[in-house]
PDB file of C-alpha atoms and ligand atoms in Angstrom:
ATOM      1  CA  UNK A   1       6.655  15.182  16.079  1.00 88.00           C
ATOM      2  CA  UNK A   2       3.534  14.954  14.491  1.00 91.00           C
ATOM      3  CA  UNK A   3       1.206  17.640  16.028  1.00 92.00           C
ATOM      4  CA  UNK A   4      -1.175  16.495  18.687  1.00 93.00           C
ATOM      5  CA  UNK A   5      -4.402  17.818  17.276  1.00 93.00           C
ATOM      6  CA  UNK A   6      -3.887  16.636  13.651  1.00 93.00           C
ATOM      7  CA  UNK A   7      -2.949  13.306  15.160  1.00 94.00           C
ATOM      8  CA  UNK A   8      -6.279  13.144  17.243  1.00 94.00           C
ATOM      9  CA  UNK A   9      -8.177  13.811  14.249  1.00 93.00           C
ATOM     10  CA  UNK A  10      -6.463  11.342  11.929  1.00 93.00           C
ATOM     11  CA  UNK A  11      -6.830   8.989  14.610  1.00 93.00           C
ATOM     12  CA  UNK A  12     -10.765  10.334  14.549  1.00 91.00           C
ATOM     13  CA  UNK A  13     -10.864   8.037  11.330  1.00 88.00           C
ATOM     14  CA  UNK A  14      -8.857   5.753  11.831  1.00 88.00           C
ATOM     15  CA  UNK A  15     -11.198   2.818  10.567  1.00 89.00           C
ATOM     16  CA  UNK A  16     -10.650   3.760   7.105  1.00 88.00           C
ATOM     17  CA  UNK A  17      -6.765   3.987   7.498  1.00 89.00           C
ATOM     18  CA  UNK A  18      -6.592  -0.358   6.860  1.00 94.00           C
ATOM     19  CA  UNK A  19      -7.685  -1.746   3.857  1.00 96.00           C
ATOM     20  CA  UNK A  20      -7.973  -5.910   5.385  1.00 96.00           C
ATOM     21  CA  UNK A  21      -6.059  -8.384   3.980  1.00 97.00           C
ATOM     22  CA  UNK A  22      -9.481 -10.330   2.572  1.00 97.00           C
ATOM     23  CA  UNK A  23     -10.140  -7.117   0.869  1.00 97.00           C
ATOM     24  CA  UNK A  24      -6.700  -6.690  -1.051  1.00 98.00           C
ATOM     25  CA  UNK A  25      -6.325  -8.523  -4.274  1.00 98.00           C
ATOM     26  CA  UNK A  26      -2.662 -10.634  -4.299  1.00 98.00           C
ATOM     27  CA  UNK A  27      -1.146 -13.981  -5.382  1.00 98.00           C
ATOM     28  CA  UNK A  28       0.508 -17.075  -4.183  1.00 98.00           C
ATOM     29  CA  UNK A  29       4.318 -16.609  -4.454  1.00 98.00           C
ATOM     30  CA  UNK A  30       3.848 -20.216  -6.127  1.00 98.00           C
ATOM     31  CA  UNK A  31       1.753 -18.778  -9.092  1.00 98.00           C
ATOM     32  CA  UNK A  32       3.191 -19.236 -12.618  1.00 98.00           C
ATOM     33  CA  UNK A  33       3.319 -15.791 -14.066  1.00 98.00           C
ATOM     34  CA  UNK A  34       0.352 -16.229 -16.358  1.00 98.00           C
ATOM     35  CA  UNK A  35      -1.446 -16.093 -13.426  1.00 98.00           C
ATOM     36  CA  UNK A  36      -0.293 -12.548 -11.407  1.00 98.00           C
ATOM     37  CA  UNK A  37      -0.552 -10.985 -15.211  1.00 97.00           C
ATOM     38  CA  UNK A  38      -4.153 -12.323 -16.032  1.00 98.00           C
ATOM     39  CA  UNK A  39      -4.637 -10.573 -11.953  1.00 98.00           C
ATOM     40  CA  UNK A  40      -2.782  -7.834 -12.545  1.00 98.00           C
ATOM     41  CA  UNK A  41      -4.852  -7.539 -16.002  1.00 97.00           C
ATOM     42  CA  UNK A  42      -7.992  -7.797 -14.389  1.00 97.00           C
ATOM     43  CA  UNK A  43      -7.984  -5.488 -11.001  1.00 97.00           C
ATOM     44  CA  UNK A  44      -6.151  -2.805 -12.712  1.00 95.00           C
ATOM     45  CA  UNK A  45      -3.327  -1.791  -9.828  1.00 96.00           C
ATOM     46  CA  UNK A  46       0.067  -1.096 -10.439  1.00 92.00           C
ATOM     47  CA  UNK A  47       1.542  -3.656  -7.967  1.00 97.00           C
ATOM     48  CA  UNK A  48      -0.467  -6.047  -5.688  1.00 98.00           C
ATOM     49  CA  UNK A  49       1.212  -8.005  -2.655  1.00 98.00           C
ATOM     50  CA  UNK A  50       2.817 -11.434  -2.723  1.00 98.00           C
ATOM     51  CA  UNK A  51       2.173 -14.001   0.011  1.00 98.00           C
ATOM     52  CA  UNK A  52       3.050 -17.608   0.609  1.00 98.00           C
ATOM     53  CA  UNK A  53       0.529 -20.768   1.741  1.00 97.00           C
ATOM     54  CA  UNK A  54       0.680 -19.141   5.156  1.00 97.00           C
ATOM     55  CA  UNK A  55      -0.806 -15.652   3.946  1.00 97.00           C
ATOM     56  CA  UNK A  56       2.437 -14.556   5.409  1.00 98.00           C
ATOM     57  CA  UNK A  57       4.034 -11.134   3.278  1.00 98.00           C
ATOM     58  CA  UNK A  58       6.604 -11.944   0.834  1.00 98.00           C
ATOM     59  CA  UNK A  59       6.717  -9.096  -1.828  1.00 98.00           C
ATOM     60  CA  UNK A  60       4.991  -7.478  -4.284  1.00 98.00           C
ATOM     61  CA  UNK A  61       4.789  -8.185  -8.388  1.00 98.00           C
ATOM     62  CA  UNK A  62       4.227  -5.403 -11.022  1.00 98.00           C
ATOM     63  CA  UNK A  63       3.273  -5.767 -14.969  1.00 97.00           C
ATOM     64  CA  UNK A  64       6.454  -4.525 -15.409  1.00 97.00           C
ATOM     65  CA  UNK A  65       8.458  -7.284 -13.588  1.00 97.00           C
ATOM     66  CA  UNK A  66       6.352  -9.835 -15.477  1.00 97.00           C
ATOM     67  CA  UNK A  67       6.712  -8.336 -19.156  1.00 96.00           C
ATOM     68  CA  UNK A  68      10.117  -7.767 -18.521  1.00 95.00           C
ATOM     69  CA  UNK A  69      10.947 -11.842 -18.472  1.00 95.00           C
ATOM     70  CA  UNK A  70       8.919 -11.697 -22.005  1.00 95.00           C
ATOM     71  CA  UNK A  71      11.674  -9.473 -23.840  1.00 95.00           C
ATOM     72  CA  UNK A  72      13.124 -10.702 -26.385  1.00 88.00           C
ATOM     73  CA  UNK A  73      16.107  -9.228 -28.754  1.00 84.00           C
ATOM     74  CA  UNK A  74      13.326  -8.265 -31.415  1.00 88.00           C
ATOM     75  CA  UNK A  75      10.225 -10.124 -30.126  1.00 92.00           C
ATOM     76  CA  UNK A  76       8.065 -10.899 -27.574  1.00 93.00           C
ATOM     77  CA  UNK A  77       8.552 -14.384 -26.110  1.00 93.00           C
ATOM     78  CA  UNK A  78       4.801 -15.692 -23.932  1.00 95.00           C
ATOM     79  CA  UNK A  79       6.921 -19.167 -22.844  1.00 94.00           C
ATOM     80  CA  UNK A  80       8.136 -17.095 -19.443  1.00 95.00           C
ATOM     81  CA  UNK A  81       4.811 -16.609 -18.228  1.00 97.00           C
ATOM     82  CA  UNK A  82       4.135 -20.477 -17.604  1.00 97.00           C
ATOM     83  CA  UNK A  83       8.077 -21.117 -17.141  1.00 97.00           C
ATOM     84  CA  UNK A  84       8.660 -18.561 -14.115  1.00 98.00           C
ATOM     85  CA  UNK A  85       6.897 -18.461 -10.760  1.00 98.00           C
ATOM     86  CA  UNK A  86       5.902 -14.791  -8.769  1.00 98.00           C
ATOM     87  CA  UNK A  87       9.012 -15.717  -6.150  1.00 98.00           C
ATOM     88  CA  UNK A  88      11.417 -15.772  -9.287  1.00 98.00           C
ATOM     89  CA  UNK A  89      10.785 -11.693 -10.511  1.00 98.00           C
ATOM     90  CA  UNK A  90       8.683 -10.270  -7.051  1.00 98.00           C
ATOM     91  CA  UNK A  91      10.880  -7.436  -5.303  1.00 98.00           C
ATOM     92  CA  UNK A  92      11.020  -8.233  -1.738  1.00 98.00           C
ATOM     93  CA  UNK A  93      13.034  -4.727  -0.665  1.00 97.00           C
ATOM     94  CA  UNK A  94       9.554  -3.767   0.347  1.00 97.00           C
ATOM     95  CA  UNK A  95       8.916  -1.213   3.527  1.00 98.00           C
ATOM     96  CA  UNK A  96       6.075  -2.519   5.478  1.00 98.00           C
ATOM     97  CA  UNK A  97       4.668  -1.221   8.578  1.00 98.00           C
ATOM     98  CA  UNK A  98       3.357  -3.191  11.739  1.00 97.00           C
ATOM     99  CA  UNK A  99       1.220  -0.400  12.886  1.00 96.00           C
ATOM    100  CA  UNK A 100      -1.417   1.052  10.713  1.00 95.00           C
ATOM    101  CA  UNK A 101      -2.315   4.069  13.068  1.00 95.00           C
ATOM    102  CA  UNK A 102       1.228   5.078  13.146  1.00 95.00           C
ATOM    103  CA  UNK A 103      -0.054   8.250  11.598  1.00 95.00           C
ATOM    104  CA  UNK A 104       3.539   9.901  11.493  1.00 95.00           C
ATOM    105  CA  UNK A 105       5.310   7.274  10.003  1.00 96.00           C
ATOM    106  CA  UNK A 106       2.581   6.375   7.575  1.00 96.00           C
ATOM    107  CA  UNK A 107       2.704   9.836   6.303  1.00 95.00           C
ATOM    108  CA  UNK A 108       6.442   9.607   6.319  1.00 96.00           C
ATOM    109  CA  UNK A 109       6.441   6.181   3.685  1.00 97.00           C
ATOM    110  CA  UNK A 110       2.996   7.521   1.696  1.00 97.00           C
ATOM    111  CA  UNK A 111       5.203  10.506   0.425  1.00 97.00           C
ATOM    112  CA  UNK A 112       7.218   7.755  -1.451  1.00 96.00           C
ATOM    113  CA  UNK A 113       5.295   5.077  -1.815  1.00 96.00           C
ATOM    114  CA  UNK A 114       1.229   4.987  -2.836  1.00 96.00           C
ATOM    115  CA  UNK A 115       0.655   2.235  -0.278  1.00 98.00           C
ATOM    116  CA  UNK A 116       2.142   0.151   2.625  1.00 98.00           C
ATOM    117  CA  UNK A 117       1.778  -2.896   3.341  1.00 98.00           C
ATOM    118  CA  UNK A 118       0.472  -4.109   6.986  1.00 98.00           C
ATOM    119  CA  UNK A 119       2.612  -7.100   8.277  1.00 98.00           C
ATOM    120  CA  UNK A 120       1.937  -8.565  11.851  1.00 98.00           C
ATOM    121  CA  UNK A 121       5.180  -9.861  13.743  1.00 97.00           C
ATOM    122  CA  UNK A 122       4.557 -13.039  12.695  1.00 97.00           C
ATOM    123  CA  UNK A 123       4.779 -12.382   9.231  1.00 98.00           C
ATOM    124  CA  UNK A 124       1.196 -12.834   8.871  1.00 98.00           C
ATOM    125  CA  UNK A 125      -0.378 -10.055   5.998  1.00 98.00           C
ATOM    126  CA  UNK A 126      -2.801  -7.743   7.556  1.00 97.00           C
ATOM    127  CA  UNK A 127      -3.661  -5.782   4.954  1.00 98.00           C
ATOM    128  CA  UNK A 128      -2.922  -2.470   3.458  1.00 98.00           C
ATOM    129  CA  UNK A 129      -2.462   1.584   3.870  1.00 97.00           C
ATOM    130  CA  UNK A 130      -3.215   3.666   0.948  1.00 97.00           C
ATOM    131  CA  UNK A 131      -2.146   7.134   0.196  1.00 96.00           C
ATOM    132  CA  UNK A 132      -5.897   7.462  -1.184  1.00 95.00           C
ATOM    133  CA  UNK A 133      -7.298   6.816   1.705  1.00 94.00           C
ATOM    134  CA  UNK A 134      -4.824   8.414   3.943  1.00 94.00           C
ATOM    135  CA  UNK A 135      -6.101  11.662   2.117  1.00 94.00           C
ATOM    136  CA  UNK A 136      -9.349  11.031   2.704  1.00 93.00           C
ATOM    137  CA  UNK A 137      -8.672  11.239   6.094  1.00 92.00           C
ATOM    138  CA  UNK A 138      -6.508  14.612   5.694  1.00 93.00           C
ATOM    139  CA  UNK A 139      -8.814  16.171   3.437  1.00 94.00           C
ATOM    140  CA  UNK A 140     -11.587  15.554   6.873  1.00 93.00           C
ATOM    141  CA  UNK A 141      -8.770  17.212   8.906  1.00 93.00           C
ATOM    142  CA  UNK A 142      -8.266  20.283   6.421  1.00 93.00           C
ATOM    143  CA  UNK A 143     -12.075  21.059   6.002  1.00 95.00           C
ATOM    144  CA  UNK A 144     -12.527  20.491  10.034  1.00 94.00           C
ATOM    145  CA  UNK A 145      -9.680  21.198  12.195  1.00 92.00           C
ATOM    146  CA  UNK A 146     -11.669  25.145  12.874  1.00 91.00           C
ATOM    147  CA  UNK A 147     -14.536  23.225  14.074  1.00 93.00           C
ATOM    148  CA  UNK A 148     -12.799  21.683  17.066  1.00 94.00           C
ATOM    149  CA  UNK A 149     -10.118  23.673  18.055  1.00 93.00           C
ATOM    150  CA  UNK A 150      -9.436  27.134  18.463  1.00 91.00           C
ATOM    151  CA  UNK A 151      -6.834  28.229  15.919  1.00 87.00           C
ATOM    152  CA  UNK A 152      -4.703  31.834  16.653  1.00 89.00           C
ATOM    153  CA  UNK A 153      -2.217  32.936  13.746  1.00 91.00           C
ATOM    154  CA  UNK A 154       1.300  32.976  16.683  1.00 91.00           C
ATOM    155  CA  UNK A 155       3.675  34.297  13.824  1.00 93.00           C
ATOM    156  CA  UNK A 156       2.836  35.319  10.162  1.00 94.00           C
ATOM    157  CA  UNK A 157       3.125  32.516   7.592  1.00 89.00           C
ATOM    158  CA  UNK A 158       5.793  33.432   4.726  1.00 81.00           C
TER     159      UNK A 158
HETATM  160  P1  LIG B 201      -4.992   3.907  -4.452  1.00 79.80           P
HETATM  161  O1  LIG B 201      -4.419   4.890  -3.460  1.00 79.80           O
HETATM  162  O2  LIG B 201      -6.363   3.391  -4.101  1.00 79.80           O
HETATM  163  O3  LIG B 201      -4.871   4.367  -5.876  1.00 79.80           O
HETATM  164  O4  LIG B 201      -4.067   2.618  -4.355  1.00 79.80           O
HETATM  165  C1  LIG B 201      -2.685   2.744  -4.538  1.00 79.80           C
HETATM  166  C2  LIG B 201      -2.124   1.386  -4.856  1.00 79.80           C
HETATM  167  O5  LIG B 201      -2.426   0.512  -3.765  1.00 79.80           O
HETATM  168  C3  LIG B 201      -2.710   0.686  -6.069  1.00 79.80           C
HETATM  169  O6  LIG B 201      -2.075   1.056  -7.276  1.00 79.80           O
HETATM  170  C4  LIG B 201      -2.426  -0.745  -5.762  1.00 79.80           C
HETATM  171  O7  LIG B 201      -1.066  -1.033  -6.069  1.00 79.80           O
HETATM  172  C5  LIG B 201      -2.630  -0.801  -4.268  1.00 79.80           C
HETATM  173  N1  LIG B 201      -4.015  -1.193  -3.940  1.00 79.80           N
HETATM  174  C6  LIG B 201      -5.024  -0.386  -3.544  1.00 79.80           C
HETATM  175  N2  LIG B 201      -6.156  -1.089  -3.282  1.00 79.80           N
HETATM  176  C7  LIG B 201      -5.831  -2.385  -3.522  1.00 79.80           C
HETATM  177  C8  LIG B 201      -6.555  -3.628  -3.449  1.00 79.80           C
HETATM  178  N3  LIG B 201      -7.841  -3.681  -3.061  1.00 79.80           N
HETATM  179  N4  LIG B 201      -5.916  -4.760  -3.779  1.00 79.80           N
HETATM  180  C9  LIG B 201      -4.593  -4.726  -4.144  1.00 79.80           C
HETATM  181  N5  LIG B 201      -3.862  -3.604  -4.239  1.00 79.80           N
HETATM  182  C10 LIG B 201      -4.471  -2.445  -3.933  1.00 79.80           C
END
């Protein structure tokens, strides 16, 4: 278990922790490809989430699953891009979490994965975690944690 004073303090910041959905660049799962790579072109992240008409979470897309369709045997082919839709190449074996202030098992996925996205019960996409902003919040701990607690070496660190 996470321990209790790190937690409070995480929790101290907690308003950073959620990046809102309005806030988080995505597509339609409906898009033609064209569209997630002139996106995906344009914001600059890695992989941005999928949702459907509902704004419910579906996956996420990457360059890479998009240029992959474009490979040819010894060219590049651009007809994919308006053939294919996002729901034909997005990976949907996604973890998502319901809970952003879940500080433990935030932690937990951010080792793996640089962010998680948040996904109410109904489906509905609430947004994101990031690992940057995670830090952020660590980095407050680290520089901190002396100010409002007493800490006492119990056993020398090896
Ligand atoms: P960061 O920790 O800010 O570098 O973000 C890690 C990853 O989270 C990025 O590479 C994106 O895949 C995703 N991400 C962060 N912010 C956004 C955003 N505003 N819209 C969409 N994806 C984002």
């Amino acid at each position: 278990m996470i321990d209790p004073a790190i937690n409070a303090m995480m929790m101290s910041h907690k308003e950073h922790f959620l990046i809102p959905g309005e806030m988080v660049a995505s597509v339609s799962e409906e898009n033609r490809l064209s569209h997630a790579f002139l996106v995906l072109t344009k914001v600059r992240y890695a992989r941005i989430p999928v949702l459907d008409r509902d704004s419910k979470f579906k996956g996420l897309i990457s360059m890479p699953m998009i240029t992959e369709t474009m490979l040819g045997l010894d060219n590049l082919s651009l007809a994919p891009l308006d053939e294919l839709c996002v729901r034909d190449v997005m990976d949907t074996n996604v973890r998502t979490i319901e809970n952003p202030y879940d500080v433990e098992n935030v932690m937990h996925i951010l080792v793996d994965d640089p962010f998680i996205p948040v996904v109410a019960q109904t489906g509905e996409f609430t947004g994101i975690v990031t690992r940057r902003e995670f830090m952020k919040s660590f980095n407050f701990v680290s520089h901190n944690l002396d100010e409002y607690y007493d800490l006492k070496l119990k056993k020398p660190l090896e």
